Amino acid sequence: MAGMGKIARRGFLIGAATVAGGLALGVYSLRQPYSSPLSKDLPAGMAALTPYVVIDRTGVTLITPRAEMGQGATSIQAALLAEELDIPLDAVRTDPGIPAPAYYNARIVAEGLPFAATDTGWLAETARETGAMVGKLMSLQITGGSTTVPDAYDRLRMAGATARAMLVTAAARRLGLDEAALRTEAGAVIAPDGTRLSYVELAPAAGRLLEPRKVALKDPSDWRILGKPMQRLDIVAKSTGTARYGIDQTAPGMLFATVRTNPARGGGVLHVDASRAESMRGVVKVMRLPDGIGVLADNTWRAFQAAKEVEIEWGPAPSPANTEALFDSIAGAFETRRDSRLKNEGDVEAALAGGADVEAEYRVPFLAHAPLEPMTAFAWFRNGMLELRAGTQIPRFVIDTAQRLSGLHEDLVGLYALPMGGSFGRRLEDDFIDQAVRLAWAAEGRPVRLTWSREEDMARDFPRPAAIARGRGRVEGGQVAALDLAIAAPSVSASQMGRLGVPTMGPDTAIVAGAWDQPFAIPSCRVTGHRAPETVPVSSWRSVGASANAFFHESLMDELIHAAGADPLAERLRLCTHAPSARVLEAVGQLSGWGTDPGPGRGRGLAFCLSFGVPCAEVVEVTATAEGIRIDRVLAVAEVGRVLDPVNIENQIQGGVIWGLGHAIWGELTHAEGRVEQANFDSYRAMRIDECPEIVVQALGSGGPVRGIGEPPVPPAAPALANAIFAATGQRLRSLPLARSVRFV
Amino acid sequence: MRLTVNGTEHEVDVEPEMPLLWVLRDVLGLTGTKYGCGIGQCGACTVHLGGRAVQSCQIAAGDVDGPVTTIEGLGTPEAPHPVQAAWIETQVAQCGYCQSGQIMAAAALLAETPQPDAAQIDAALHANLCRCGTYPRIRAAVRLAADKLREG
Ligand code: FES
Ligand code: FES
C-alpha cells in the first residue's frame, strides 16, 4: 500500500510541478507521520537535509510550509533557514512542500489557552507546552494567530543549522580535514587553503549522513540576513503580474467554474430550472451543489452569466432574519450564558455598590474578510488521483476534505499550496475547495478552476461576529478604581473548529481576548464573557476577538480616565504592570508629542492592546473640520521581541492600522431576510488611498520572546480613532462603524 | 473581433458584451490583470486602453477602440518598467493581488503628469483598493518612479 501511495504521489506531483513551476516535487513521498516528508531515497545528485532543505544539481530549495497570504511568511521562513545554512536569499528557491504532519504548528493551540501573555508562571508555561504537544498530536499545519514567526524562529534556524552541519561533515570527510577547520559562506564549505566545495556538490554525501543531535545557532550579532532590511522573495513576481494565485491556474482543456449558493446560508434549494442557462454559449454543465448550484463553462464570465440565469427557488433562511434580531440574540446572552470570568481582581461589586461613574454599552458589527482575490481553487481528477491547487491556511484539513469527498486514499490526493490574494482568516475555511472537488468530479477528467464572484464571496463569508459589551466603572481621587466589563458574542472557536471537526472545550477565550488579559492593575477589575448562540457561522478575522474587545476595553478605559480627570497616557502608565507594554506606551507618547497642544479643533486619541503576545499602542490625530472628521496622522508602536525584517514589519503595521481604521469607519455587514445586505465593495466600503493618513511606525525589539506582527496592530486602531474624535469634539462614539454617527472627510 | 494587446494583434471570437477583463484573462491567458469586484469598484483589473488607465471589467470587448497594454506588456521580471522597478525597490506588495492595477494606474498617471503632487497621486489611485493596506508604500513608490522616469 505504501508503495502504491508513493508511486501515485510521485506521479501526481511531477505533474503539479510542471504546471505550478515549483520544485521537482516528484521526489516527495510521505513516510511515517512526524518524520520528514522528504524521502531519503532520492534521485542521484539530490538530497533532503531535514524536512526543510532540499538540494539538487540546480541548487538549494527551502521548504516554507506556512502559507503566504501577504504577510511575508515565505520570505521570513526562508530567511530563518538561509541564515543558519549560510546561503544568500537570492541564491535559493522556495517551495511550500507537501502538507505533512512534520509541519505541525506548535504555537497555534497555546494562543487559545486561558493564560495572559504576561503570565509566565509554571501553570501557564506547562499549559503552553501541552498545547504544543496537542498541535503535534493533531498534526495541525495551520497558518494563523500570528504564530508563523514564534513557531519558526527556533525550529527553522535549527533546521538550517542542522543542514549546514551535515554539509560541513560531508566536506570534512571528503577533504580529510577536521570539521572545526572548515567554515561556510554563500552556499559553500570553505577549507583553510581556500578550497570551495559548493553545497550542490556536497549534497549527495551529506544526504547519507544522520542528522546531528546537537547544533549550535549563530549569535544574532553574526547574522547576515535576519534583522536587516531584506527583499521579499515574491516582490518581483508581485510587481510584474507574474505571481500565480488560485485564480490564475491553468491546464490543458481546463473548464472555468463558478457557484451560486443560497444567500441565506443553509436554507437549501427547493427547485432549480437550468434549461435557459444550459443553452447559453460556452456552458458545459450546470450541477447541483449542497445549498446551491455550480456551472462549468469555457470562460469565467460565461460561467458567471449562466449562474445568474439559473432559476432557483431557495429554501427559507435558517438564521434570524435581520440585524436587529441578531443583536437581540447576542444581548440575550448577558442574562443566560456566562462563558468565562478570567479576570476578577479586587472586589468589583463592593467598589460599584455606591453607583458607577461611567456606565455604557458598546457595539461592533459583523465584518467580512473580503480578501481582494475572491475564493478560488483548482481541482483535477486524473489517473485515479486528485490534484488540487489552492491558497489555504489549513492544507491538511483540505486534504481530509478532498479525501472524504472523493473516497481516494490520502496518498492519492495532492495539494499544491499557492500564494493567496489576501485571506485575513477567510481561507481557514475550505468550503470553496469542497465545491471545487465536486465540480472537478462532474468534469469527468477535465481540470477545473473555480472562481467565486465577489457577490458570492460577500454573501458566503464566515464573518467576524458582532458583539456587545456592557461596561461600568468607578474613579477615585483622580484615578481609575474599578472596571467591570461584560462581553457577549458568539464563539468563533466553537463555530470554526466545529466545521473542522475539532472538538472544543471550556470557555472560548476569543470572546474576551484583548480585554481580560491586559496588563493594567486596576484595584477592582472584572472581565466576564457571555457566549451568544451561533446564529450565523462565524470565523477568525484578522486579530479575532481582540478586534472587537480592544474597542470595548480601551473605550471604557478612556471614559473612566476622562471621568477621573486624568491623562490617558499617564494613567495607563501608572496602572501598567508589564515592562514591555510600558515601553510601548512611553514610545508612542514620545513619537506623538503627547501632552503638547494639538492645535484648535484637533484631538489625539490613545489606545493600547496586548494581543498575540505583542503590546501595541497607537495614537490617532484628528481634526474636526466643518465638513467632518479628518484623520491627520497615526503613530504606532509595537514590541515584538526581535525585529527580523524591518521593512516587512513596517508594512504589516501600516497595513494593520489601515485595516483597523477602515473597518472602524465603514465596515459593517447587515442582515435582512436572513441574507447579508452588502454584495460588493460599493456597499462594503474599505479605506482608499486618499483617505489614508500618514502612519508613523516604530517596531521595538527589546528582547524576550519573538512574536508575529500580522494581527496585533489591528485592535488598537478603532478605539484610538474613537478616543481621538472624543478629544476633538467631546462626542463619545460607542458603536462601530463610526461613519454611522459622524462624517469623515 | 480584433484586439491589439501588448503590441500583438489577436483575433478573438467572443460576445461583444464580454468585458475586456475576461478576454484578457480567460481567452488570451494574460492573468496578470486581476478580477476583484467586476463592478468598477476595486481597480484590480486596471489596464491601459490607448494609453489611458481603464477598468477592464467595465469595458465591453466590442467597445475596445484602441491598443491595450496589460501589466505583462508594461515590463517583465527581467526588464521591469521604471514604475515596476520603483515598486520592487520600495517593496510595496503584501499579498500583491491589487498591485498590477495599482502599477498600471500609476504608470498612466506619470505618463500624463510626470511630477504629481501628493493630492494628484491620491486622486489618480483613488479607484484602486488595497485590502492589505499598502497605501503608504504606494505613495513612496510613485514618487520614486517619478524620479526614475525623470532621470531616464
Ligand atoms: S474588477 Fe474591475 S474594478 Fe474591480
Ligand atoms: S497588496 Fe493585497 S490587496 Fe493590495
mmCIF file with all atom_site columns, N, CA, C and O in Angstrom, chain A residues 657-683:
data_model
loop_
_atom_site.group_PDB
_atom_site.id
_atom_site.type_symbol
_atom_site.label_atom_id
_atom_site.label_alt_id
_atom_site.label_comp_id
_atom_site.label_asym_id
_atom_site.label_entity_id
_atom_site.label_seq_id
_atom_site.pdbx_PDB_ins_code
_atom_site.Cartn_x
_atom_site.Cartn_y
_atom_site.Cartn_z
_atom_site.occupancy
_atom_site.B_iso_or_equiv
_atom_site.pdbx_formal_charge
_atom_site.auth_seq_id
_atom_site.auth_comp_id
_atom_site.auth_asym_id
_atom_site.auth_atom_id
_atom_site.pdbx_PDB_model_num
ATOM 1   N N  . VAL A 1 657 ? -2.977  48.927 10.694 1.00 0.00 ? 657 VAL A N  1
ATOM 2   C CA . VAL A 1 657 ? -3.633  50.173 11.111 1.00 0.00 ? 657 VAL A CA 1
ATOM 3   C C  . VAL A 1 657 ? -4.719  50.546 10.087 1.00 0.00 ? 657 VAL A C  1
ATOM 4   O O  . VAL A 1 657 ? -5.838  50.912 10.452 1.00 0.00 ? 657 VAL A O  1
ATOM 5   N N  . ILE A 1 658 ? -4.399  50.430 8.803  1.00 0.00 ? 658 ILE A N  1
ATOM 6   C CA . ILE A 1 658 ? -5.367  50.775 7.755  1.00 0.00 ? 658 ILE A CA 1
ATOM 7   C C  . ILE A 1 658 ? -6.564  49.826 7.802  1.00 0.00 ? 658 ILE A C  1
ATOM 8   O O  . ILE A 1 658 ? -7.719  50.235 7.678  1.00 0.00 ? 658 ILE A O  1
ATOM 9   N N  . TRP A 1 659 ? -6.276  48.557 8.011  1.00 0.00 ? 659 TRP A N  1
ATOM 10  C CA . TRP A 1 659 ? -7.344  47.558 8.153  1.00 0.00 ? 659 TRP A CA 1
ATOM 11  C C  . TRP A 1 659 ? -8.252  47.928 9.339  1.00 0.00 ? 659 TRP A C  1
ATOM 12  O O  . TRP A 1 659 ? -9.472  47.960 9.230  1.00 0.00 ? 659 TRP A O  1
ATOM 13  N N  . GLY A 1 660 ? -7.613  48.251 10.467 1.00 0.00 ? 660 GLY A N  1
ATOM 14  C CA . GLY A 1 660 ? -8.377  48.581 11.675 1.00 0.00 ? 660 GLY A CA 1
ATOM 15  C C  . GLY A 1 660 ? -9.189  49.858 11.504 1.00 0.00 ? 660 GLY A C  1
ATOM 16  O O  . GLY A 1 660 ? -10.374 49.913 11.860 1.00 0.00 ? 660 GLY A O  1
ATOM 17  N N  . LEU A 1 661 ? -8.579  50.891 10.930 1.00 0.00 ? 661 LEU A N  1
ATOM 18  C CA . LEU A 1 661 ? -9.278  52.175 10.768 1.00 0.00 ? 661 LEU A CA 1
ATOM 19  C C  . LEU A 1 661 ? -10.405 52.057 9.744  1.00 0.00 ? 661 LEU A C  1
ATOM 20  O O  . LEU A 1 661 ? -11.519 52.541 9.972  1.00 0.00 ? 661 LEU A O  1
ATOM 21  N N  . GLY A 1 662 ? -10.100 51.444 8.604  1.00 0.00 ? 662 GLY A N  1
ATOM 22  C CA . GLY A 1 662 ? -11.107 51.350 7.542  1.00 0.00 ? 662 GLY A CA 1
ATOM 23  C C  . GLY A 1 662 ? -12.357 50.631 8.021  1.00 0.00 ? 662 GLY A C  1
ATOM 24  O O  . GLY A 1 662 ? -13.484 51.085 7.775  1.00 0.00 ? 662 GLY A O  1
ATOM 25  N N  . HIS A 1 663 ? -12.154 49.526 8.726  1.00 0.00 ? 663 HIS A N  1
ATOM 26  C CA . HIS A 1 663 ? -13.327 48.803 9.220  1.00 0.00 ? 663 HIS A CA 1
ATOM 27  C C  . HIS A 1 663 ? -14.020 49.564 10.343 1.00 0.00 ? 663 HIS A C  1
ATOM 28  O O  . HIS A 1 663 ? -15.239 49.509 10.456 1.00 0.00 ? 663 HIS A O  1
ATOM 29  N N  . ALA A 1 664 ? -13.247 50.264 11.164 1.00 0.00 ? 664 ALA A N  1
ATOM 30  C CA . ALA A 1 664 ? -13.878 51.037 12.238 1.00 0.00 ? 664 ALA A CA 1
ATOM 31  C C  . ALA A 1 664 ? -14.779 52.131 11.664 1.00 0.00 ? 664 ALA A C  1
ATOM 32  O O  . ALA A 1 664 ? -15.833 52.434 12.215 1.00 0.00 ? 664 ALA A O  1
ATOM 33  N N  . ILE A 1 665 ? -14.389 52.699 10.557 1.00 0.00 ? 665 ILE A N  1
ATOM 34  C CA . ILE A 1 665 ? -15.166 53.814 9.997  1.00 0.00 ? 665 ILE A CA 1
ATOM 35  C C  . ILE A 1 665 ? -16.369 53.313 9.193  1.00 0.00 ? 665 ILE A C  1
ATOM 36  O O  . ILE A 1 665 ? -17.486 53.788 9.377  1.00 0.00 ? 665 ILE A O  1
ATOM 37  N N  . TRP A 1 666 ? -16.144 52.329 8.300  1.00 0.00 ? 666 TRP A N  1
ATOM 38  C CA . TRP A 1 666 ? -17.209 51.947 7.365  1.00 0.00 ? 666 TRP A CA 1
ATOM 39  C C  . TRP A 1 666 ? -17.672 50.491 7.457  1.00 0.00 ? 666 TRP A C  1
ATOM 40  O O  . TRP A 1 666 ? -18.718 50.153 6.930  1.00 0.00 ? 666 TRP A O  1
ATOM 41  N N  . GLY A 1 667 ? -16.828 49.618 8.032  1.00 0.00 ? 667 GLY A N  1
ATOM 42  C CA . GLY A 1 667 ? -17.069 48.179 7.890  1.00 0.00 ? 667 GLY A CA 1
ATOM 43  C C  . GLY A 1 667 ? -18.303 47.699 8.630  1.00 0.00 ? 667 GLY A C  1
ATOM 44  O O  . GLY A 1 667 ? -18.450 47.916 9.835  1.00 0.00 ? 667 GLY A O  1
ATOM 45  N N  . GLU A 1 668 ? -19.173 47.027 7.897  1.00 0.00 ? 668 GLU A N  1
ATOM 46  C CA . GLU A 1 668 ? -20.400 46.535 8.530  1.00 0.00 ? 668 GLU A CA 1
ATOM 47  C C  . GLU A 1 668 ? -21.126 45.590 7.581  1.00 0.00 ? 668 GLU A C  1
ATOM 48  O O  . GLU A 1 668 ? -21.373 45.922 6.434  1.00 0.00 ? 668 GLU A O  1
ATOM 49  N N  . LEU A 1 669 ? -21.436 44.405 8.074  1.00 0.00 ? 669 LEU A N  1
ATOM 50  C CA . LEU A 1 669 ? -22.362 43.534 7.362  1.00 0.00 ? 669 LEU A CA 1
ATOM 51  C C  . LEU A 1 669 ? -23.686 43.600 8.091  1.00 0.00 ? 669 LEU A C  1
ATOM 52  O O  . LEU A 1 669 ? -23.749 43.349 9.298  1.00 0.00 ? 669 LEU A O  1
ATOM 53  N N  . THR A 1 670 ? -24.722 43.961 7.371  1.00 0.00 ? 670 THR A N  1
ATOM 54  C CA . THR A 1 670 ? -26.055 43.949 7.969  1.00 0.00 ? 670 THR A CA 1
ATOM 55  C C  . THR A 1 670 ? -26.856 42.829 7.319  1.00 0.00 ? 670 THR A C  1
ATOM 56  O O  . THR A 1 670 ? -26.522 42.366 6.228  1.00 0.00 ? 670 THR A O  1
ATOM 57  N N  . HIS A 1 671 ? -27.894 42.392 8.010  1.00 0.00 ? 671 HIS A N  1
ATOM 58  C CA . HIS A 1 671 ? -28.688 41.266 7.518  1.00 0.00 ? 671 HIS A CA 1
ATOM 59  C C  . HIS A 1 671 ? -30.147 41.677 7.341  1.00 0.00 ? 671 HIS A C  1
ATOM 60  O O  . HIS A 1 671 ? -30.679 42.448 8.144  1.00 0.00 ? 671 HIS A O  1
ATOM 61  N N  . ALA A 1 672 ? -30.753 41.146 6.290  1.00 0.00 ? 672 ALA A N  1
ATOM 62  C CA . ALA A 1 672 ? -32.191 41.290 6.102  1.00 0.00 ? 672 ALA A CA 1
ATOM 63  C C  . ALA A 1 672 ? -32.691 40.013 5.452  1.00 0.00 ? 672 ALA A C  1
ATOM 64  O O  . ALA A 1 672 ? -32.027 39.472 4.558  1.00 0.00 ? 672 ALA A O  1
ATOM 65  N N  . GLU A 1 673 ? -33.805 39.531 5.889  1.00 0.00 ? 673 GLU A N  1
ATOM 66  C CA . GLU A 1 673 ? -34.368 38.275 5.383  1.00 0.00 ? 673 GLU A CA 1
ATOM 67  C C  . GLU A 1 673 ? -33.331 37.156 5.364  1.00 0.00 ? 673 GLU A C  1
ATOM 68  O O  . GLU A 1 673 ? -33.239 36.370 4.420  1.00 0.00 ? 673 GLU A O  1
ATOM 69  N N  . GLY A 1 674 ? -32.514 37.126 6.399  1.00 0.00 ? 674 GLY A N  1
ATOM 70  C CA . GLY A 1 674 ? -31.551 36.045 6.532  1.00 0.00 ? 674 GLY A CA 1
ATOM 71  C C  . GLY A 1 674 ? -30.358 36.153 5.614  1.00 0.00 ? 674 GLY A C  1
ATOM 72  O O  . GLY A 1 674 ? -29.568 35.220 5.521  1.00 0.00 ? 674 GLY A O  1
ATOM 73  N N  . ARG A 1 675 ? -30.225 37.280 4.914  1.00 0.00 ? 675 ARG A N  1
ATOM 74  C CA . ARG A 1 675 ? -29.118 37.446 3.980  1.00 0.00 ? 675 ARG A CA 1
ATOM 75  C C  . ARG A 1 675 ? -28.274 38.644 4.353  1.00 0.00 ? 675 ARG A C  1
ATOM 76  O O  . ARG A 1 675 ? -28.772 39.631 4.896  1.00 0.00 ? 675 ARG A O  1
ATOM 77  N N  . VAL A 1 676 ? -27.008 38.570 3.964  1.00 0.00 ? 676 VAL A N  1
ATOM 78  C CA . VAL A 1 676 ? -26.126 39.725 4.106  1.00 0.00 ? 676 VAL A CA 1
ATOM 79  C C  . VAL A 1 676 ? -26.519 40.760 3.057  1.00 0.00 ? 676 VAL A C  1
ATOM 80  O O  . VAL A 1 676 ? -26.753 40.421 1.890  1.00 0.00 ? 676 VAL A O  1
ATOM 81  N N  . GLU A 1 677 ? -26.607 42.019 3.465  1.00 0.00 ? 677 GLU A N  1
ATOM 82  C CA . GLU A 1 677 ? -27.084 43.053 2.528  1.00 0.00 ? 677 GLU A CA 1
ATOM 83  C C  . GLU A 1 677 ? -25.980 43.647 1.664  1.00 0.00 ? 677 GLU A C  1
ATOM 84  O O  . GLU A 1 677 ? -26.255 44.241 0.637  1.00 0.00 ? 677 GLU A O  1
ATOM 85  N N  . GLN A 1 678 ? -24.717 43.506 2.086  1.00 0.00 ? 678 GLN A N  1
ATOM 86  C CA . GLN A 1 678 ? -23.625 44.106 1.322  1.00 0.00 ? 678 GLN A CA 1
ATOM 87  C C  . GLN A 1 678 ? -23.116 43.081 0.302  1.00 0.00 ? 678 GLN A C  1
ATOM 88  O O  . GLN A 1 678 ? -22.684 41.992 0.684  1.00 0.00 ? 678 GLN A O  1
ATOM 89  N N  . ALA A 1 679 ? -23.172 43.439 -0.970 1.00 0.00 ? 679 ALA A N  1
ATOM 90  C CA . ALA A 1 679 ? -22.847 42.478 -2.012 1.00 0.00 ? 679 ALA A CA 1
ATOM 91  C C  . ALA A 1 679 ? -21.490 42.726 -2.656 1.00 0.00 ? 679 ALA A C  1
ATOM 92  O O  . ALA A 1 679 ? -20.946 41.849 -3.322 1.00 0.00 ? 679 ALA A O  1
ATOM 93  N N  . ASN A 1 680 ? -20.932 43.907 -2.468 1.00 0.00 ? 680 ASN A N  1
ATOM 94  C CA . ASN A 1 680 ? -19.693 44.209 -3.187 1.00 0.00 ? 680 ASN A CA 1
ATOM 95  C C  . ASN A 1 680 ? -19.018 45.405 -2.495 1.00 0.00 ? 680 ASN A C  1
ATOM 96  O O  . ASN A 1 680 ? -19.504 45.903 -1.480 1.00 0.00 ? 680 ASN A O  1
ATOM 97  N N  . PHE A 1 681 ? -17.912 45.875 -3.057 1.00 0.00 ? 681 PHE A N  1
ATOM 98  C CA . PHE A 1 681 ? -17.148 46.949 -2.413 1.00 0.00 ? 681 PHE A CA 1
ATOM 99  C C  . PHE A 1 681 ? -17.822 48.319 -2.520 1.00 0.00 ? 681 PHE A C  1
ATOM 100 O O  . PHE A 1 681 ? -17.314 49.287 -1.959 1.00 0.00 ? 681 PHE A O  1
ATOM 101 N N  . ASP A 1 682 ? -18.943 48.410 -3.232 1.00 0.00 ? 682 ASP A N  1
ATOM 102 C CA . ASP A 1 682 ? -19.655 49.687 -3.220 1.00 0.00 ? 682 ASP A CA 1
ATOM 103 C C  . ASP A 1 682 ? -20.380 49.882 -1.896 1.00 0.00 ? 682 ASP A C  1
ATOM 104 O O  . ASP A 1 682 ? -20.397 50.975 -1.330 1.00 0.00 ? 682 ASP A O  1
ATOM 105 N N  . SER A 1 683 ? -20.957 48.794 -1.366 1.00 0.00 ? 683 SER A N  1
ATOM 106 C CA . SER A 1 683 ? -21.663 48.909 -0.091 1.00 0.00 ? 683 SER A CA 1
ATOM 107 C C  . SER A 1 683 ? -20.796 48.451 1.084  1.00 0.00 ? 683 SER A C  1
ATOM 108 O O  . SER A 1 683 ? -21.039 48.843 2.220  1.00 0.00 ? 683 SER A O  1
#
